[in-house]
Amino acid sequence: MALSEQAVISHSGLRGSHRELILHHYLQDILPGRFAVSSGIVQGKIGNSAQSDIVIWDSYNYPSLKMQGNRLFFGESVRACIEVKSVFNTREFADIKKKTDLLRIANLGKHFHPTLKEEILSLKQGLHEIRTGTEQNGILISPHRSASVAFSFQGGENFSIARLTKKELEKVDDQWPDLMIFLAAGKVVFKDFEFVSQGEDRYIQKPFLCQYLFSKDGLLFFTGKLLSLLSERVMNIENYSYFEDYVTDRIQIIEEIKQEYPMHRPFPGALFL
């Protein structure tokens, strides 16, 4: 990523394209082979996304359409979209939130058929009913939507989720990316779902917006989080990606801020009813 500062380019558009290319190559080197890295528009049943700087998609199982000067991806194939910013500011953040919301809309109504993972969960539920003599009402499956990610090379030094108002927190679920990094500032912001104890072995899931500050490990932590987001959005035959666990054990977090925010839809995943 140090190469992003070596470009002797004064034009902002060319500088931005240069940094997109650097991030593109970085992801190609580190992502598992099942993920392809490109750019283009996500086609949904209800609407389309905006032009995405980087699209991470499943090229093994899905096609894409190469248009004149662009590429079109079907919503079912896209695992994440990344918006790349040379310098983070209020105007650029508004653009990030607008594109995040458009990606959310592009995910509405996309085809969903139970995968091997859901079929196995259904079998487990049936076995549980036989063993316990109880009857459940099925499984509520809420698939993950394509992850939205923002990568800012500069800026964000004064950014803090601690200053968010209640009105701003209301918009986090729809408009905020799942993961953001302010590379030069050493900050990573991400959404997290935690099980919170309610006493007597009762737990409920709650959504949190988290902000971590690092001295030098921000990119490493961001990479671990990105790999986890991608792993959640595919069917894993092998073990789940534990890259994030290895990373977390080896980095130092200088500051941690956490804010609970309201969810407007079911938590992603499977829930026994």
Coordinates of N, CA, C and O in Angstrom, one line a residue, residues 144-215:
H144 N -27.3 -13.6 3.9 CA -26.5 -12.4 3.9 C -26.6 -11.6 2.6 O -26.6 -12.2 1.5
R145 N -26.7 -10.3 2.6 CA -26.7 -9.5 1.4 C -25.2 -9.3 1.0 O -24.3 -9.5 1.8
S146 N -25.0 -8.9 -0.2 CA -23.6 -8.6 -0.6 C -23.0 -7.5 0.3 O -23.6 -6.5 0.6
A147 N -21.8 -7.8 0.8 CA -21.2 -6.9 1.8 C -20.8 -5.6 1.1 O -20.3 -5.6 -0.1
S148 N -20.9 -4.5 1.8 CA -20.5 -3.2 1.3 C -19.3 -2.8 2.1 O -19.3 -2.8 3.4
V149 N -18.2 -2.3 1.4 CA -16.9 -2.0 2.0 C -16.5 -0.7 1.5 O -16.6 -0.4 0.3
A150 N -15.8 0.1 2.3 CA -15.2 1.4 1.9 C -13.8 1.4 2.3 O -13.4 1.1 3.4
F151 N -12.9 1.8 1.4 CA -11.5 1.9 1.6 C -11.0 3.3 1.3 O -11.0 3.7 0.2
S152 N -10.6 4.0 2.4 CA -10.1 5.4 2.2 C -8.6 5.5 2.5 O -8.2 5.1 3.6
F153 N -7.8 6.0 1.6 CA -6.4 6.0 1.7 C -6.0 7.1 2.7 O -5.1 7.0 3.5
Q154 N -6.6 8.3 2.6 CA -6.3 9.4 3.4 C -7.5 10.0 4.1 O -8.6 9.7 3.6
G155 N -7.4 10.7 5.2 CA -8.5 11.3 5.9 C -9.0 10.4 7.0 O -8.6 9.3 7.2
G156 N -10.0 10.9 7.7 CA -10.7 10.2 8.7 C -10.0 10.3 10.1 O -10.5 9.7 11.1
E157 N -9.0 11.2 10.2 CA -8.4 11.4 11.5 C -9.3 11.8 12.6 O -9.2 11.4 13.8
N158 N -10.3 12.7 12.2 CA -11.3 13.2 13.2 C -12.6 12.5 13.2 O -13.5 12.8 13.9
F159 N -12.7 11.4 12.4 CA -13.9 10.6 12.4 C -14.1 9.8 13.6 O -13.1 9.2 14.1
S160 N -15.3 9.8 14.2 CA -15.6 9.0 15.4 C -17.1 8.6 15.4 O -17.9 9.5 15.3
I161 N -17.4 7.4 15.6 CA -18.7 7.0 15.8 C -19.3 7.4 17.1 O -20.5 7.3 17.3
A162 N -18.5 7.8 18.0 CA -18.9 8.2 19.4 C -19.8 9.5 19.3 O -20.6 9.7 20.2
R163 N -19.7 10.2 18.2 CA -20.5 11.5 18.0 C -21.8 11.3 17.3 O -22.5 12.3 17.0
L164 N -22.1 10.0 16.9 CA -23.3 9.8 16.2 C -24.6 10.1 17.0 O -24.7 9.7 18.2
T165 N -25.5 10.8 16.4 CA -26.8 11.0 17.0 C -27.7 9.8 16.9 O -27.5 8.9 16.1
K166 N -28.8 9.9 17.6 CA -29.8 8.8 17.5 C -30.4 8.7 16.1 O -30.6 7.6 15.5
K167 N -30.6 9.9 15.5 CA -31.1 9.9 14.1 C -30.1 9.3 13.1 O -30.5 8.6 12.2
E168 N -28.8 9.6 13.3 CA -27.8 9.0 12.4 C -27.7 7.5 12.6 O -27.4 6.8 11.7
L169 N -27.8 7.0 13.9 CA -27.7 5.6 14.2 C -28.9 4.8 13.5 O -28.7 3.7 13.1
E170 N -30.0 5.5 13.3 CA -31.1 4.9 12.6 C -30.8 4.5 11.2 O -31.4 3.6 10.6
K171 N -29.9 5.2 10.6 CA -29.5 5.0 9.2 C -28.4 4.0 9.0 O -28.0 3.7 7.8
V172 N -27.8 3.6 10.1 CA -26.6 2.7 9.9 C -26.9 1.4 9.2 O -26.1 1.0 8.3
D173 N -28.0 0.8 9.5 CA -28.3 -0.5 9.0 C -28.4 -0.5 7.5 O -27.9 -1.4 6.7
D174 N -29.0 0.6 6.9 CA -29.3 0.7 5.5 C -28.1 1.3 4.7 O -27.8 0.9 3.6
Q175 N -27.5 2.3 5.3 CA -26.6 3.2 4.6 C -25.1 3.1 4.9 O -24.3 3.5 4.1
W176 N -24.8 2.5 6.0 CA -23.4 2.4 6.3 C -22.8 1.1 5.8 O -23.4 0.0 5.9
P177 N -21.5 1.1 5.3 CA -20.9 -0.1 4.9 C -20.7 -1.1 6.1 O -20.7 -0.7 7.2
D178 N -20.6 -2.4 5.7 CA -20.3 -3.4 6.7 C -18.9 -3.2 7.3 O -18.6 -3.7 8.4
L179 N -18.0 -2.6 6.5 CA -16.6 -2.5 6.9 C -16.0 -1.3 6.2 O -16.2 -1.1 5.0
M180 N -15.3 -0.5 7.0 CA -14.6 0.7 6.4 C -13.2 0.7 7.0 O -12.9 0.4 8.2
I181 N -12.2 1.2 6.2 CA -10.9 1.5 6.7 C -10.4 2.9 6.3 O -10.7 3.3 5.2
F182 N -9.8 3.6 7.3 CA -9.1 4.9 7.0 C -7.6 4.5 7.1 O -7.1 4.5 8.3
L183 N -7.0 4.2 6.0 CA -5.7 3.6 6.0 C -4.6 4.5 6.8 O -4.0 4.0 7.7
A184 N -4.5 5.7 6.4 CA -3.5 6.6 7.0 C -3.8 6.9 8.4 O -2.8 7.0 9.2
A185 N -5.0 7.0 8.8 CA -5.4 7.3 10.1 C -5.4 6.1 11.1 O -5.5 6.2 12.3
G186 N -5.3 4.9 10.5 CA -5.2 3.7 11.3 C -6.5 3.3 11.9 O -6.5 2.6 13.0
K187 N -7.6 3.6 11.3 CA -8.9 3.3 11.9 C -9.7 2.3 11.0 O -9.6 2.4 9.8
V188 N -10.4 1.4 11.7 CA -11.3 0.4 11.0 C -12.6 0.5 11.7 O -12.7 0.4 13.0
V189 N -13.7 0.6 10.9 CA -15.0 0.7 11.5 C -15.8 -0.5 10.8 O -15.7 -0.7 9.6
F190 N -16.5 -1.2 11.6 CA -17.3 -2.4 11.1 C -18.5 -2.7 11.9 O -18.6 -2.3 13.1
K191 N -19.4 -3.4 11.3 CA -20.6 -3.8 12.0 C -20.4 -5.2 12.6 O -19.7 -6.0 12.0
D192 N -21.0 -5.4 13.7 CA -20.7 -6.7 14.4 C -22.0 -7.1 15.1 O -22.8 -6.3 15.6
F193 N -22.3 -8.4 15.1 CA -23.5 -8.9 15.8 C -23.0 -9.8 17.0 O -22.2 -10.7 16.9
E194 N -23.5 -9.4 18.2 CA -23.0 -10.1 19.4 C -24.2 -10.7 20.2 O -25.3 -10.1 20.2
F195 N -24.0 -11.8 20.8 CA -25.0 -12.4 21.7 C -24.8 -11.8 23.1 O -23.7 -11.9 23.7
V196 N -25.8 -11.1 23.6 CA -25.8 -10.5 24.9 C -26.6 -11.2 25.9 O -27.7 -11.6 25.7
S197 N -26.0 -11.5 27.1 CA -26.7 -12.2 28.1 C -27.9 -11.5 28.7 O -27.8 -10.3 29.0
Q198 N -29.0 -12.2 28.9 CA -30.2 -11.6 29.5 C -30.6 -12.3 30.8 O -31.6 -12.2 31.4
G199 N -29.6 -13.1 31.3 CA -29.7 -13.8 32.6 C -30.4 -15.1 32.4 O -31.1 -15.4 31.4
E200 N -30.0 -16.1 33.3 CA -30.6 -17.4 33.3 C -30.4 -18.1 32.0 O -31.4 -18.6 31.4
D201 N -29.2 -18.1 31.4 CA -28.9 -18.8 30.2 C -29.7 -18.3 29.0 O -30.0 -19.1 28.0
R202 N -30.2 -17.1 29.1 CA -30.9 -16.5 27.9 C -30.1 -15.4 27.3 O -29.5 -14.5 27.9
Y203 N -29.9 -15.6 25.9 CA -29.1 -14.6 25.2 C -29.9 -14.1 24.0 O -30.7 -14.8 23.4
I204 N -29.7 -12.8 23.7 CA -30.3 -12.2 22.5 C -29.2 -11.6 21.7 O -28.1 -11.2 22.2
Q205 N -29.4 -11.6 20.4 CA -28.4 -11.0 19.4 C -28.7 -9.5 19.3 O -29.8 -9.1 19.1
K206 N -27.6 -8.7 19.3 CA -27.7 -7.3 19.2 C -26.6 -6.8 18.2 O -25.5 -7.3 18.1
P207 N -27.0 -5.8 17.4 CA -26.1 -5.2 16.4 C -25.2 -4.1 17.0 O -25.8 -3.2 17.7
F208 N -23.9 -4.0 16.7 CA -23.1 -3.0 17.2 C -22.2 -2.4 16.0 O -21.8 -3.2 15.1
L209 N -22.0 -1.1 16.1 CA -21.0 -0.5 15.2 C -19.8 -0.3 16.0 O -19.8 0.3 17.1
C210 N -18.7 -0.8 15.5 CA -17.4 -0.8 16.3 C -16.3 0.0 15.5 O -16.3 0.0 14.3
Q211 N -15.5 0.7 16.3 CA -14.4 1.5 15.7 C -13.1 1.2 16.5 O -13.1 1.3 17.7
Y212 N -12.1 0.7 15.7 CA -10.8 0.4 16.4 C -9.8 1.3 15.8 O -9.8 1.6 14.6
L213 N -8.8 1.7 16.7 CA -7.7 2.5 16.3 C -6.4 1.7 16.4 O -6.2 1.1 17.5
F214 N -5.6 1.7 15.4 CA -4.3 1.0 15.4 C -3.2 1.9 15.2 O -3.3 3.0 14.6
S215 N -2.0 1.5 15.6 CA -0.8 2.3 15.3 C -0.2 1.9 13.9 O 0.2 2.7 13.1

